[in-house]
Coordinates of C-alpha atoms in Angstrom, one line a residue:
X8 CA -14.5 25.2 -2.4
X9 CA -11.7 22.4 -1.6
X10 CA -13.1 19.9 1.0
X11 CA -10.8 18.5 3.5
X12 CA -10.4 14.6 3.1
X13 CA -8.4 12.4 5.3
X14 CA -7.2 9.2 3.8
X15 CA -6.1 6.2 5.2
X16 CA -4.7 3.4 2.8
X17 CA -4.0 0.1 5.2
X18 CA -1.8 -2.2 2.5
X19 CA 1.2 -4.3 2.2
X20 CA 4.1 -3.8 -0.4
X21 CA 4.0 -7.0 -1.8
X22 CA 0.2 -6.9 -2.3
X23 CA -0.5 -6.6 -6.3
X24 CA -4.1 -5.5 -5.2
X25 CA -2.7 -3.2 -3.5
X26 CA -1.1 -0.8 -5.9
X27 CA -4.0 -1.3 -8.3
X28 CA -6.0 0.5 -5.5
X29 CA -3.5 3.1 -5.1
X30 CA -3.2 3.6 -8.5
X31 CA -7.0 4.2 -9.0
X32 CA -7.3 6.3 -5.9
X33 CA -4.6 8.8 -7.1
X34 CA -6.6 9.0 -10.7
X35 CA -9.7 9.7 -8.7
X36 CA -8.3 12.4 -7.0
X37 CA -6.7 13.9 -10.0
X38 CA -10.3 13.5 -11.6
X39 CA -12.2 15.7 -9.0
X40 CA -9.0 17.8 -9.1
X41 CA -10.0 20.8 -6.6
X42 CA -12.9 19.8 -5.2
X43 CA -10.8 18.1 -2.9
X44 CA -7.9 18.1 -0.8
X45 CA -7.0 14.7 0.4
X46 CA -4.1 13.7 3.0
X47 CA -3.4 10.0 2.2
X48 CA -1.6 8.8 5.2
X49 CA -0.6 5.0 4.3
X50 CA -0.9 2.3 7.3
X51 CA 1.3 -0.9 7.6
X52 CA -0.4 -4.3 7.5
X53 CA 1.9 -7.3 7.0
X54 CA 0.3 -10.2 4.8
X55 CA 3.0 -12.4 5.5
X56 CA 4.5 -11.4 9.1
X57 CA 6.1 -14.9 9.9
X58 CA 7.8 -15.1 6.5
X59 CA 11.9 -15.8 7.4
X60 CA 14.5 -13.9 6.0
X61 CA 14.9 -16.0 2.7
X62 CA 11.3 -15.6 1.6
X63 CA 9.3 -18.2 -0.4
X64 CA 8.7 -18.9 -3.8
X65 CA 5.6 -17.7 -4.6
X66 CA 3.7 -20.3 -6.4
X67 CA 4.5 -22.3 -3.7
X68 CA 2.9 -19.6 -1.2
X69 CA -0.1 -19.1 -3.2
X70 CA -0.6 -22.8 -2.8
X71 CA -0.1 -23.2 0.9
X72 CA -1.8 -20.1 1.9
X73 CA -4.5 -20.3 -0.9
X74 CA -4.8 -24.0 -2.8
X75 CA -4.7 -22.4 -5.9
X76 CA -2.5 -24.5 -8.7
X77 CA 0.2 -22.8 -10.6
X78 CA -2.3 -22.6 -13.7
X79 CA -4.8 -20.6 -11.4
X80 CA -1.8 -18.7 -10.0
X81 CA -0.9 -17.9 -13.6
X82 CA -4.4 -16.8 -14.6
X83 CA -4.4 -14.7 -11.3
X84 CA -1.4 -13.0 -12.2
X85 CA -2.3 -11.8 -16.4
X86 CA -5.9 -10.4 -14.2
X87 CA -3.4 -8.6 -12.4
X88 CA -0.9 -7.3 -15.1
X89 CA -4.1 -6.5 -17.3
X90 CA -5.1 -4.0 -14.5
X91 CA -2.0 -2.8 -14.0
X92 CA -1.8 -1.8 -17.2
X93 CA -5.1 0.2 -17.6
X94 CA -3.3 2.1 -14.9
X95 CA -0.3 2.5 -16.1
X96 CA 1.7 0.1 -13.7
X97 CA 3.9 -2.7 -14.8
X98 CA 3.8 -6.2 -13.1
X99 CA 6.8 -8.0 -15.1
X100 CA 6.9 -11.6 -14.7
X101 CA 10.5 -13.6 -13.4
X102 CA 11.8 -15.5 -10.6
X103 CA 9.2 -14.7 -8.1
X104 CA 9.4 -14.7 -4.4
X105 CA 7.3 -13.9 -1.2
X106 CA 9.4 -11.6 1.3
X107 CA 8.9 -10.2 4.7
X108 CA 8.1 -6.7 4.8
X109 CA 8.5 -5.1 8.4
X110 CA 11.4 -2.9 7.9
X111 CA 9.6 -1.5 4.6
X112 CA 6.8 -0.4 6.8
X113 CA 9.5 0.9 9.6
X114 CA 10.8 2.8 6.4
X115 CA 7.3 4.4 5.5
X116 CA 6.7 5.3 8.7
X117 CA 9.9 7.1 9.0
X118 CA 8.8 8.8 5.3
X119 CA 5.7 10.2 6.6
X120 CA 7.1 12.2 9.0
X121 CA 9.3 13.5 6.5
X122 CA 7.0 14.4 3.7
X123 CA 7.8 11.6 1.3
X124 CA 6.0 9.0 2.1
X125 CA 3.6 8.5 -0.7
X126 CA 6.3 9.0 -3.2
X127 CA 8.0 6.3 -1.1
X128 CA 5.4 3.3 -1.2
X129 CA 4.8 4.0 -5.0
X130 CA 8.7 2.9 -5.4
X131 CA 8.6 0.3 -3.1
X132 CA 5.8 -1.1 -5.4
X133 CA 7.5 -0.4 -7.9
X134 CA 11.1 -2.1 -6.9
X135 CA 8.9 -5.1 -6.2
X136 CA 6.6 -5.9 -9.0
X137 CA 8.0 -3.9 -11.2
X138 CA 12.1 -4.2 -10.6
X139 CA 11.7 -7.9 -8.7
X140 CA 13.7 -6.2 -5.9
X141 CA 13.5 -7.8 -2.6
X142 CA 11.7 -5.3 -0.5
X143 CA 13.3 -6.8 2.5
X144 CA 16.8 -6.5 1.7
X145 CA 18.1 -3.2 3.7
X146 CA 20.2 -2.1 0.4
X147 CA 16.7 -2.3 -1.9
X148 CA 15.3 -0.1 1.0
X149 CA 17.8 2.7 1.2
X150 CA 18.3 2.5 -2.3
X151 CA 14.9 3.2 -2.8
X152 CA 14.8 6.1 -0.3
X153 CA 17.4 7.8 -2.0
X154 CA 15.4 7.8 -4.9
X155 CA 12.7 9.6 -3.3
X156 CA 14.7 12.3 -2.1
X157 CA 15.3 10.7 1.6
X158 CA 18.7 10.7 3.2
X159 CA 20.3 7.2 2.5
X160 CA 22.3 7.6 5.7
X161 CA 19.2 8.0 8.4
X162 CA 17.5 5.1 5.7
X163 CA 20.7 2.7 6.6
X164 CA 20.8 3.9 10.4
X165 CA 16.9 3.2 10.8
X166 CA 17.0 -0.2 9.5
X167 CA 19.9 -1.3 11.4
X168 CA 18.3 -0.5 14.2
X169 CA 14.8 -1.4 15.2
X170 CA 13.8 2.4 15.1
X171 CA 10.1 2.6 14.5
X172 CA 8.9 -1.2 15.2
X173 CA 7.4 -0.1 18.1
X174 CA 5.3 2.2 16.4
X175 CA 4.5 0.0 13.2
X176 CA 3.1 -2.4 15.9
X177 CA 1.1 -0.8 17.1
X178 CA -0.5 0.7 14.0
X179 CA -0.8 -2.9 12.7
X180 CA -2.8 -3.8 15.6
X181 CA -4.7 -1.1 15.4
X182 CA -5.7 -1.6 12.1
X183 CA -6.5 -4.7 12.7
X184 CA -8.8 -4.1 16.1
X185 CA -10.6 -1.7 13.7
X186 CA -11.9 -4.6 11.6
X187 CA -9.2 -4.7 9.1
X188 CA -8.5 -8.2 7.8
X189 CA -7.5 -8.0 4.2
X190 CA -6.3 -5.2 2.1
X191 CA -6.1 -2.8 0.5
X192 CA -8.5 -1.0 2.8
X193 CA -9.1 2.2 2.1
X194 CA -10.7 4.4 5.3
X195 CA -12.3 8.4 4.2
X196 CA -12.7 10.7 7.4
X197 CA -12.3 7.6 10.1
X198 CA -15.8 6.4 8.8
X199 CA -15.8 4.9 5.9
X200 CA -14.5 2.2 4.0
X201 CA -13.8 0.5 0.8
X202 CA -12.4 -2.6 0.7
X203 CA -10.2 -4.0 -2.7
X204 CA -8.1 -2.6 -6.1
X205 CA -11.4 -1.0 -6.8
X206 CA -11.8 0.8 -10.2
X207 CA -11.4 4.7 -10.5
X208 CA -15.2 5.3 -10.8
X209 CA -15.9 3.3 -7.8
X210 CA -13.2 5.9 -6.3
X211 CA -15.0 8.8 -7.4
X212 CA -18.3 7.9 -6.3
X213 CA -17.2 6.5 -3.1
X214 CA -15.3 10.3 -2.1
X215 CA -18.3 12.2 -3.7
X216 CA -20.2 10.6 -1.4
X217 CA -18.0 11.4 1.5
X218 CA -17.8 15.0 0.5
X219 CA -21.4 15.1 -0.2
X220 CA -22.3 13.5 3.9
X221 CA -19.9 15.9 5.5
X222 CA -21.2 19.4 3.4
X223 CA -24.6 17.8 4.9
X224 CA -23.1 17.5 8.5
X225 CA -21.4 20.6 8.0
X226 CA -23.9 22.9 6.5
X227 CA -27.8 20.8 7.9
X228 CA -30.3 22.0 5.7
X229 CA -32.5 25.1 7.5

């Protein structure tokens, strides 16, 4: 029998860590195939909410926010391509830059209610780290809603407007009241949590685990 399993991925666009987890979740649930049937419902957190309009270079960022050099920024960045990879994701290397991501998440949270958000923040990862797109400019955004099968017209009307950012808010903070402070986080049934671009194994034993607790809750041993 299919077990129900609500998913809640908290992430950022322009997290690399980010769509490593995603990545791996999806394999996990294609691994346990129908033992379960998961509803991924994919929550804004913004890494870099201050950033202005032009963005930053991102060696620069990683420096400021982190201290690392451009050589351990470099080394970072093959780890991440390397996992990518193994998952069948594509980090290309270029002119890199550090964007603000607000009316992305406005975007997604606009996609959910029409069906299409997962197929959404997959090509929003994938017009950033993939393409180099800026994920803040509004033409990257509706072009990449019309990709997914999303009406370009609402796209363009929703970001010229602040449709949504009331909402986005408000998951954001509470996300972050919840405990949330880095992602991707990754929260099963409202009750439990991994943390990180986790391998698919760790995926599978982490939902087996869920599904295993609730058939326990569900059906108590006489």
């Amino acid at each position: 029998m299919s077990t129900p399993l609500k998913i809640d991925f908290i992430s950022d666009v322009s997290c690399p860590w980010c769509i490593i987890g995603l990545r791996a979740l999806d394999q996990a649930l294609e691994y346990l195939g129908d033992d379960v049937q998961a509803q991924i419902h994919f929550q804004p957190f913004e890494l870099n909410p201050d950033m202005p309009p032009e963005g930053q270079d991102l060696n620069e960022h990683i420096f400021q926010k982190y201290g690392s050099t451009p050589e351990q920024s470099k080394a970072n960045r093959e780890n991440i391509r390397e996992r990518g990879a193994e998952l069948g994701f594509v980090f290309n290397e270029g002119n890199r830059r550090i964007y603000n991501t607000f009316d992305a998440h406005r975007l997604l949270h606009w996609a959910e209610l029409e069906g299409k958000q997962h197929e959404l923040k997959s090509a929003l990862f994938a017009a950033y780290f993939s393409q180099l797109a800026d994920p803040s400019s509004h033409t990257v955004l509706a072009d990449t809603a019309q990709k997914v099968g999303l009406d370009r017209l609402r796209a363009e009307a929703i970001l010229a407007s602040n449709e949504y950012a009331d909402e986005v808010r408000a998951l954001e903070q509470l996300w972050v009241s919840r405990g949330v402070s880095s992602v991707p986080t990754i929260v099963f049934n409202d009750q439990y949590a991994v943390s990180g671009g986790q391998p698919v194994d760790v995926f599978v034993g982490a939902i087996r685990q869920v599904i295993d607790e609730q058939s326990t809750v569900v059906n108590p041993a006489d």
